[in-house]
mmCIF file of C-alpha atoms in Angstrom:
data_model
loop_
_atom_site.group_PDB
_atom_site.id
_atom_site.type_symbol
_atom_site.label_atom_id
_atom_site.label_comp_id
_atom_site.label_asym_id
_atom_site.label_seq_id
_atom_site.Cartn_x
_atom_site.Cartn_y
_atom_site.Cartn_z
ATOM 1 C CA UNK X 1 87.292 82.367 111.690
ATOM 2 C CA UNK X 2 84.795 84.289 109.577
ATOM 3 C CA UNK X 3 84.113 88.019 109.385
ATOM 4 C CA UNK X 4 80.392 88.495 110.009
ATOM 5 C CA UNK X 5 80.465 91.775 108.069
ATOM 6 C CA UNK X 6 81.811 90.493 104.763
ATOM 7 C CA UNK X 7 82.266 86.695 104.983
ATOM 8 C CA UNK X 8 86.043 86.533 104.603
ATOM 9 C CA UNK X 9 87.380 83.319 106.182
ATOM 10 C CA UNK X 10 90.888 82.992 107.645
ATOM 11 C CA UNK X 11 92.952 80.847 110.017
ATOM 12 C CA UNK X 12 93.360 82.243 113.535
ATOM 13 C CA UNK X 13 95.762 81.490 115.035
ATOM 14 C CA UNK X 14 97.902 80.791 111.987
ATOM 15 C CA UNK X 15 98.806 77.086 111.742
ATOM 16 C CA UNK X 16 102.413 78.064 111.050
ATOM 17 C CA UNK X 17 104.707 81.013 110.477
ATOM 18 C CA UNK X 18 103.974 81.699 106.779
ATOM 19 C CA UNK X 19 107.481 82.827 105.843
ATOM 20 C CA UNK X 20 109.174 79.954 107.645
ATOM 21 C CA UNK X 21 106.714 77.424 106.248
ATOM 22 C CA UNK X 22 107.283 78.477 102.644
ATOM 23 C CA UNK X 23 111.016 78.880 103.101
ATOM 24 C CA UNK X 24 111.542 75.439 104.644
ATOM 25 C CA UNK X 25 108.733 73.238 103.322
ATOM 26 C CA UNK X 26 106.630 74.596 100.479
ATOM 27 C CA UNK X 27 109.614 76.425 99.003
ATOM 28 C CA UNK X 28 111.254 73.105 98.252
ATOM 29 C CA UNK X 29 107.977 71.384 97.362
ATOM 30 C CA UNK X 30 108.764 68.717 99.948
ATOM 31 C CA UNK X 31 105.478 69.401 101.734
ATOM 32 C CA UNK X 32 103.373 68.710 98.624
ATOM 33 C CA UNK X 33 105.467 66.793 96.105
ATOM 34 C CA UNK X 34 108.444 65.384 97.997
ATOM 35 C CA UNK X 35 110.911 66.831 95.515
ATOM 36 C CA UNK X 36 113.113 69.898 95.027
ATOM 37 C CA UNK X 37 112.675 70.055 91.227
ATOM 38 C CA UNK X 38 109.691 68.884 89.144
ATOM 39 C CA UNK X 39 109.441 65.252 88.198
ATOM 40 C CA UNK X 40 108.285 64.239 84.699
ATOM 41 C CA UNK X 41 104.713 63.575 85.867
ATOM 42 C CA UNK X 42 104.586 66.991 87.555
ATOM 43 C CA UNK X 43 105.758 68.686 84.353
ATOM 44 C CA UNK X 44 103.132 66.890 82.275
ATOM 45 C CA UNK X 45 100.413 67.646 84.810
ATOM 46 C CA UNK X 46 101.391 71.312 85.002
ATOM 47 C CA UNK X 47 101.666 71.515 81.215
ATOM 48 C CA UNK X 48 98.127 70.279 80.727
ATOM 49 C CA UNK X 49 96.925 72.702 83.364
ATOM 50 C CA UNK X 50 98.802 75.505 81.575
ATOM 51 C CA UNK X 51 96.886 74.737 78.375
ATOM 52 C CA UNK X 52 93.571 74.944 80.230
ATOM 53 C CA UNK X 53 94.560 78.212 81.879
ATOM 54 C CA UNK X 54 95.638 79.655 78.558
ATOM 55 C CA UNK X 55 92.213 78.897 77.108
ATOM 56 C CA UNK X 56 90.596 80.794 79.991
ATOM 57 C CA UNK X 57 92.644 83.960 79.316
ATOM 58 C CA UNK X 58 93.046 83.771 75.531
ATOM 59 C CA UNK X 59 90.399 86.461 75.087
ATOM 60 C CA UNK X 60 92.777 88.843 76.917
ATOM 61 C CA UNK X 61 95.653 88.231 74.486
ATOM 62 C CA UNK X 62 94.725 89.671 71.067
ATOM 63 C CA UNK X 63 98.302 90.953 70.617
ATOM 64 C CA UNK X 64 101.675 90.152 72.241
ATOM 65 C CA UNK X 65 101.591 91.198 75.887
ATOM 66 C CA UNK X 66 104.028 91.793 78.752
ATOM 67 C CA UNK X 67 102.920 89.201 81.308
ATOM 68 C CA UNK X 68 103.900 88.407 84.898
ATOM 69 C CA UNK X 69 102.898 85.107 86.499
ATOM 70 C CA UNK X 70 102.999 85.196 90.298
ATOM 71 C CA UNK X 71 103.722 81.734 91.681
ATOM 72 C CA UNK X 72 105.102 80.446 88.392
ATOM 73 C CA UNK X 73 106.249 77.088 89.789
ATOM 74 C CA UNK X 74 108.321 75.122 87.299
ATOM 75 C CA UNK X 75 107.572 77.639 84.531
ATOM 76 C CA UNK X 76 105.209 75.522 82.427
ATOM 77 C CA UNK X 77 102.546 78.225 82.034
ATOM 78 C CA UNK X 78 104.874 81.088 81.159
ATOM 79 C CA UNK X 79 106.842 78.820 78.824
ATOM 80 C CA UNK X 80 103.637 78.290 76.840
ATOM 81 C CA UNK X 81 103.012 82.050 76.726
ATOM 82 C CA UNK X 82 106.635 82.615 75.703
ATOM 83 C CA UNK X 83 106.264 80.122 72.843
ATOM 84 C CA UNK X 84 103.158 82.017 71.740
ATOM 85 C CA UNK X 85 105.155 85.222 71.409
ATOM 86 C CA UNK X 86 104.491 87.054 74.675
ATOM 87 C CA UNK X 87 107.138 88.678 76.871
ATOM 88 C CA UNK X 88 106.989 86.844 80.192
ATOM 89 C CA UNK X 89 108.431 86.908 83.684
ATOM 90 C CA UNK X 90 107.666 84.799 86.736
ATOM 91 C CA UNK X 91 107.887 85.123 90.511
ATOM 92 C CA UNK X 92 108.374 81.934 92.526
ATOM 93 C CA UNK X 93 109.475 81.408 96.167
ATOM 94 C CA UNK X 94 110.573 77.843 95.428
ATOM 95 C CA UNK X 95 114.276 78.149 94.578
ATOM 96 C CA UNK X 96 114.534 74.701 93.015
ATOM 97 C CA UNK X 97 111.536 75.143 90.741
ATOM 98 C CA UNK X 98 112.477 78.713 89.805
ATOM 99 C CA UNK X 99 116.032 77.695 88.883
ATOM 100 C CA UNK X 100 114.691 74.760 86.888
ATOM 101 C CA UNK X 101 112.432 77.099 84.887
ATOM 102 C CA UNK X 102 115.418 79.295 84.108
ATOM 103 C CA UNK X 103 117.841 76.540 83.127
ATOM 104 C CA UNK X 104 115.386 74.252 81.305
ATOM 105 C CA UNK X 105 113.248 76.798 79.451
ATOM 106 C CA UNK X 106 115.384 79.950 79.462
ATOM 107 C CA UNK X 107 112.778 81.911 81.417
ATOM 108 C CA UNK X 108 113.245 84.911 83.697
ATOM 109 C CA UNK X 109 111.894 83.862 87.093
ATOM 110 C CA UNK X 110 112.504 85.971 90.199
ATOM 111 C CA UNK X 111 113.031 83.929 93.365
ATOM 112 C CA UNK X 112 111.017 85.262 96.288
ATOM 113 C CA UNK X 113 107.588 86.503 97.285
ATOM 114 C CA UNK X 114 105.645 88.901 95.062
ATOM 115 C CA UNK X 115 105.450 91.575 97.750
ATOM 116 C CA UNK X 116 109.249 91.521 98.188
ATOM 117 C CA UNK X 117 110.633 91.169 94.655
ATOM 118 C CA UNK X 118 111.783 94.382 92.947
ATOM 119 C CA UNK X 119 109.927 94.760 89.636
ATOM 120 C CA UNK X 120 109.327 97.792 87.394
ATOM 121 C CA UNK X 121 106.107 99.685 88.060
ATOM 122 C CA UNK X 122 103.462 100.135 85.345
ATOM 123 C CA UNK X 123 105.283 97.579 83.215
ATOM 124 C CA UNK X 124 102.906 94.653 82.711
ATOM 125 C CA UNK X 125 99.777 94.377 80.566
ATOM 126 C CA UNK X 126 98.590 91.265 82.375
ATOM 127 C CA UNK X 127 99.382 89.633 85.727
ATOM 128 C CA UNK X 128 98.188 86.144 86.574
ATOM 129 C CA UNK X 129 98.064 84.552 90.013
ATOM 130 C CA UNK X 130 96.885 80.942 90.072
ATOM 131 C CA UNK X 131 96.228 79.509 93.548
ATOM 132 C CA UNK X 132 98.620 81.854 95.347
ATOM 133 C CA UNK X 133 96.540 84.527 97.068
ATOM 134 C CA UNK X 134 95.084 82.107 99.629
ATOM 135 C CA UNK X 135 98.638 81.334 100.827
ATOM 136 C CA UNK X 136 99.614 84.936 101.580
ATOM 137 C CA UNK X 137 99.488 86.395 105.077
ATOM 138 C CA UNK X 138 98.466 89.859 103.783
ATOM 139 C CA UNK X 139 96.518 89.444 100.523
ATOM 140 C CA UNK X 140 95.547 93.134 100.293
ATOM 141 C CA UNK X 141 99.238 94.099 100.460
ATOM 142 C CA UNK X 142 99.999 91.699 97.614
ATOM 143 C CA UNK X 143 97.222 93.094 95.409
ATOM 144 C CA UNK X 144 98.332 96.672 96.084
ATOM 145 C CA UNK X 145 101.829 95.711 94.912
ATOM 146 C CA UNK X 146 100.430 94.117 91.740
ATOM 147 C CA UNK X 147 98.293 97.213 91.140
ATOM 148 C CA UNK X 148 101.487 99.276 90.961
ATOM 149 C CA UNK X 149 103.147 96.814 88.560
ATOM 150 C CA UNK X 150 100.318 96.919 86.025
ATOM 151 C CA UNK X 151 100.106 99.473 83.248
ATOM 152 C CA UNK X 152 97.066 101.807 83.366
ATOM 153 C CA UNK X 153 94.065 99.672 82.483
ATOM 154 C CA UNK X 154 96.071 96.461 82.910
ATOM 155 C CA UNK X 155 94.342 93.191 83.796
ATOM 156 C CA UNK X 156 94.781 91.002 86.870
ATOM 157 C CA UNK X 157 93.650 87.358 86.797
ATOM 158 C CA UNK X 158 93.288 85.605 90.164
ATOM 159 C CA UNK X 159 92.232 82.014 90.728
ATOM 160 C CA UNK X 160 91.628 80.643 94.239
ATOM 161 C CA UNK X 161 89.833 77.688 95.820
ATOM 162 C CA UNK X 162 86.168 78.334 96.518
ATOM 163 C CA UNK X 163 85.288 78.154 100.225
ATOM 164 C CA UNK X 164 81.725 77.273 99.184
ATOM 165 C CA UNK X 165 82.908 74.201 97.260
ATOM 166 C CA UNK X 166 81.373 70.837 98.094
ATOM 167 C CA UNK X 167 83.291 68.742 95.557
ATOM 168 C CA UNK X 168 85.955 67.805 98.124
ATOM 169 C CA UNK X 169 85.485 65.735 101.276
ATOM 170 C CA UNK X 170 84.354 67.903 104.227
ATOM 171 C CA UNK X 171 87.621 67.364 106.118
ATOM 172 C CA UNK X 172 89.465 68.883 103.136
ATOM 173 C CA UNK X 173 87.495 72.120 103.028
ATOM 174 C CA UNK X 174 90.273 73.900 104.913
ATOM 175 C CA UNK X 175 93.950 73.311 104.140
ATOM 176 C CA UNK X 176 96.914 73.941 106.424
ATOM 177 C CA UNK X 177 98.640 76.112 103.823
ATOM 178 C CA UNK X 178 95.530 78.185 102.988
ATOM 179 C CA UNK X 179 95.547 81.143 105.340
ATOM 180 C CA UNK X 180 92.594 82.901 103.687
ATOM 181 C CA UNK X 181 89.522 81.339 102.098
ATOM 182 C CA UNK X 182 87.401 83.236 99.573
ATOM 183 C CA UNK X 183 84.134 82.954 97.790
ATOM 184 C CA UNK X 184 83.404 85.019 94.712
ATOM 185 C CA UNK X 185 81.912 87.900 96.712
ATOM 186 C CA UNK X 186 84.878 88.338 99.067
ATOM 187 C CA UNK X 187 87.385 87.988 96.228
ATOM 188 C CA UNK X 188 85.593 90.684 94.239
ATOM 189 C CA UNK X 189 85.398 92.944 97.278
ATOM 190 C CA UNK X 190 89.115 92.543 98.025
ATOM 191 C CA UNK X 191 89.912 93.472 94.420
ATOM 192 C CA UNK X 192 87.661 96.513 94.748
ATOM 193 C CA UNK X 193 89.354 97.521 98.019
ATOM 194 C CA UNK X 194 92.799 97.453 96.390
ATOM 195 C CA UNK X 195 91.959 99.478 93.290
ATOM 196 C CA UNK X 196 90.519 97.018 90.766
ATOM 197 C CA UNK X 197 87.178 96.669 89.018
ATOM 198 C CA UNK X 198 85.906 93.164 88.366
ATOM 199 C CA UNK X 199 85.174 92.623 84.673
ATOM 200 C CA UNK X 200 84.478 88.899 84.571
ATOM 201 C CA UNK X 201 84.596 85.625 86.448
ATOM 202 C CA UNK X 202 84.660 81.883 85.941
ATOM 203 C CA UNK X 203 83.717 79.002 88.221
ATOM 204 C CA UNK X 204 85.136 75.542 87.549
ATOM 205 C CA UNK X 205 82.700 72.817 86.531
ATOM 206 C CA UNK X 206 82.861 71.172 89.951
ATOM 207 C CA UNK X 207 82.585 74.500 91.800
ATOM 208 C CA UNK X 208 85.987 74.017 93.421
ATOM 209 C CA UNK X 209 87.783 77.037 91.952
ATOM 210 C CA UNK X 210 86.836 80.624 91.162
ATOM 211 C CA UNK X 211 88.687 82.903 88.727
ATOM 212 C CA UNK X 212 88.320 86.678 88.772
ATOM 213 C CA UNK X 213 89.258 89.024 85.927
ATOM 214 C CA UNK X 214 89.843 92.574 87.202
ATOM 215 C CA UNK X 215 90.996 95.800 85.579
ATOM 216 C CA UNK X 216 93.303 98.308 87.261
ATOM 217 C CA UNK X 217 91.614 101.559 88.285
ATOM 218 C CA UNK X 218 93.375 104.899 88.215
ATOM 219 C CA UNK X 219 93.351 105.009 92.023
ATOM 220 C CA UNK X 220 95.371 102.458 93.980
ATOM 221 C CA UNK X 221 92.869 102.024 96.781
ATOM 222 C CA UNK X 222 89.143 102.606 96.997
ATOM 223 C CA UNK X 223 86.216 101.891 99.280
ATOM 224 C CA UNK X 224 85.358 102.725 102.884
ATOM 225 C CA UNK X 225 84.929 100.081 105.602
ATOM 226 C CA UNK X 226 81.156 100.449 105.389
ATOM 227 C CA UNK X 227 81.236 99.939 101.611
ATOM 228 C CA UNK X 228 83.215 96.713 102.042
ATOM 229 C CA UNK X 229 80.459 94.911 103.957
ATOM 230 C CA UNK X 230 78.637 92.123 102.104
ATOM 231 C CA UNK X 231 75.262 91.607 103.795
ATOM 232 C CA UNK X 232 74.256 87.955 104.142
ATOM 233 C CA UNK X 233 77.505 86.543 102.759
ATOM 234 C CA UNK X 234 78.828 85.192 106.072
ATOM 235 C CA UNK X 235 75.518 83.486 106.843
ATOM 236 C CA UNK X 236 75.489 81.879 103.398
ATOM 237 C CA UNK X 237 79.036 80.531 103.763
ATOM 238 C CA UNK X 238 78.358 79.202 107.271
ATOM 239 C CA UNK X 239 75.243 77.411 106.039
ATOM 240 C CA UNK X 240 77.109 75.791 103.131
ATOM 241 C CA UNK X 241 80.149 74.718 105.191
ATOM 242 C CA UNK X 242 78.078 73.302 108.055
ATOM 243 C CA UNK X 243 75.745 71.554 105.634
ATOM 244 C CA UNK X 244 78.614 69.849 103.799
ATOM 245 C CA UNK X 245 78.607 66.570 105.738
ATOM 246 C CA UNK X 246 80.211 63.229 104.938
ATOM 247 C CA UNK X 247 76.830 61.641 104.338
ATOM 248 C CA UNK X 248 75.772 64.313 101.871
ATOM 249 C CA UNK X 249 79.154 64.276 100.165
ATOM 250 C CA UNK X 250 79.204 60.528 99.527
ATOM 251 C CA UNK X 251 75.666 60.536 98.197
ATOM 252 C CA UNK X 252 76.756 62.877 95.373
ATOM 253 C CA UNK X 253 78.785 62.052 92.266
ATOM 254 C CA UNK X 254 81.761 64.215 93.290
ATOM 255 C CA UNK X 255 83.933 61.647 95.146
ATOM 256 C CA UNK X 256 83.472 59.025 92.427
ATOM 257 C CA UNK X 257 84.230 61.477 89.637
ATOM 258 C CA UNK X 258 87.366 62.515 91.500
ATOM 259 C CA UNK X 259 88.476 58.879 91.865
ATOM 260 C CA UNK X 260 87.876 58.270 88.152
ATOM 261 C CA UNK X 261 89.807 61.422 87.293
ATOM 262 C CA UNK X 262 92.776 60.324 89.414
ATOM 263 C CA UNK X 263 92.830 56.899 87.785
ATOM 264 C CA UNK X 264 92.769 58.430 84.314
ATOM 265 C CA UNK X 265 95.468 60.902 85.321
ATOM 266 C CA UNK X 266 97.689 58.138 86.666
ATOM 267 C CA UNK X 267 97.629 56.117 83.458
ATOM 268 C CA UNK X 268 97.871 59.213 81.249
ATOM 269 C CA UNK X 269 100.970 60.357 83.124
ATOM 270 C CA UNK X 270 102.545 56.912 82.965
ATOM 271 C CA UNK X 271 101.971 56.846 79.203
ATOM 272 C CA UNK X 272 102.851 60.489 78.608
ATOM 273 C CA UNK X 273 106.226 60.298 80.377
ATOM 274 C CA UNK X 274 107.310 56.844 79.236
ATOM 275 C CA UNK X 275 109.956 58.239 76.843
ATOM 276 C CA UNK X 276 110.859 61.328 78.889
ATOM 277 C CA UNK X 277 114.020 63.098 77.719
ATOM 278 C CA UNK X 278 113.666 66.553 79.217
ATOM 279 C CA UNK X 279 111.008 68.947 80.452
ATOM 280 C CA UNK X 280 111.454 71.136 77.383
ATOM 281 C CA UNK X 281 110.997 68.234 74.963
ATOM 282 C CA UNK X 282 107.895 67.074 76.826
ATOM 283 C CA UNK X 283 106.286 70.543 76.812
ATOM 284 C CA UNK X 284 107.240 71.257 73.198
ATOM 285 C CA UNK X 285 105.401 68.118 72.142
ATOM 286 C CA UNK X 286 102.420 68.841 74.398
ATOM 287 C CA UNK X 287 102.114 72.485 73.293
ATOM 288 C CA UNK X 288 102.716 71.936 69.578
ATOM 289 C CA UNK X 289 99.016 71.745 68.510
ATOM 290 C CA UNK X 290 98.105 74.922 70.421
ATOM 291 C CA UNK X 291 101.118 76.816 69.121
ATOM 292 C CA UNK X 292 100.436 75.763 65.541
ATOM 293 C CA UNK X 293 96.882 77.118 65.809
ATOM 294 C CA UNK X 294 97.777 80.434 67.422
ATOM 295 C CA UNK X 295 101.208 81.289 66.018
ATOM 296 C CA UNK X 296 101.964 82.087 62.394
ATOM 297 C CA UNK X 297 105.637 82.332 61.375
ATOM 298 C CA UNK X 298 106.527 82.997 64.994
ATOM 299 C CA UNK X 299 104.001 85.823 65.448
ATOM 300 C CA UNK X 300 100.752 85.371 67.395
ATOM 301 C CA UNK X 301 97.581 85.809 65.353
ATOM 302 C CA UNK X 302 96.056 89.237 65.813
ATOM 303 C CA UNK X 303 92.708 87.869 66.948
ATOM 304 C CA UNK X 304 89.815 90.077 67.938
ATOM 305 C CA UNK X 305 89.331 89.938 71.686
ATOM 306 C CA UNK X 306 86.496 87.658 72.749
ATOM 307 C CA UNK X 307 83.997 89.072 75.213
ATOM 308 C CA UNK X 308 84.985 88.638 78.851
ATOM 309 C CA UNK X 309 82.674 86.292 80.795
ATOM 310 C CA UNK X 310 79.936 88.323 82.472
ATOM 311 C CA UNK X 311 79.882 89.039 86.196
ATOM 312 C CA UNK X 312 77.317 86.410 87.105
ATOM 313 C CA UNK X 313 77.589 84.148 90.081
ATOM 314 C CA UNK X 314 77.366 80.445 89.294
ATOM 315 C CA UNK X 315 75.275 78.246 91.547
ATOM 316 C CA UNK X 316 77.069 75.396 93.301
#
């Protein structure tokens, strides 16, 4: 379904009971990965992704920060931030992955959903949420909770799949576990509705993901229903989704680039985990070059903050 006023896309009826689904399937990663704790290839894959995500937020980290990662998985991203000198916590509904992050890396990871976990208000400088918001049954409720957890002027970083993406096969545009589907306009408007001001954005090279940087306003909630309308956005999304056909998809470079990427990933993971000892040893080796560049005698460099990417919408 799509809202003709703003363009927000959601599943109706829901394909499953969200709480039951995450408690019984996604919570144990059996639905996606077939395992209760991360395998070596999953750790390596998540570690490389953590490095890329760190590069996208490094301009927000001129000094040591108090950081919360919502949906922290096996802890690879917050372990990197911890090694760089930041104070980190995670929230993860997957008990197996959360316990692994605690035992393997010594991290503080709260087991549960962000909207349910008890955390101190106005405590965090930065909150990150990578590919989580689209899974929640009440995304505005989640963002309101995160608004309360941030210090005045704190930063929220949200990354979600882009509903306008055409890099995936048409039948994969909508995913069973994705209850809500955003484009940049609806993500920005939701942030505005829940008390944030967008200060920057990124779109992945293939157009598949969008990342929003937003600063906490003094007020928790802002905007009237009329102000939340986005004229023309629904029509634009409908046109893109309906125009994304199999014929058009397979006459672009996207499916062949994706196949090449998967082949490279397969061999890289086979090579990178051939002498696996532990998740910590693997990540320490993977993160060593980044840590050596950004940590001096155990203290992060006091770098001047880089400018935040401007609020411009990338063309797909």
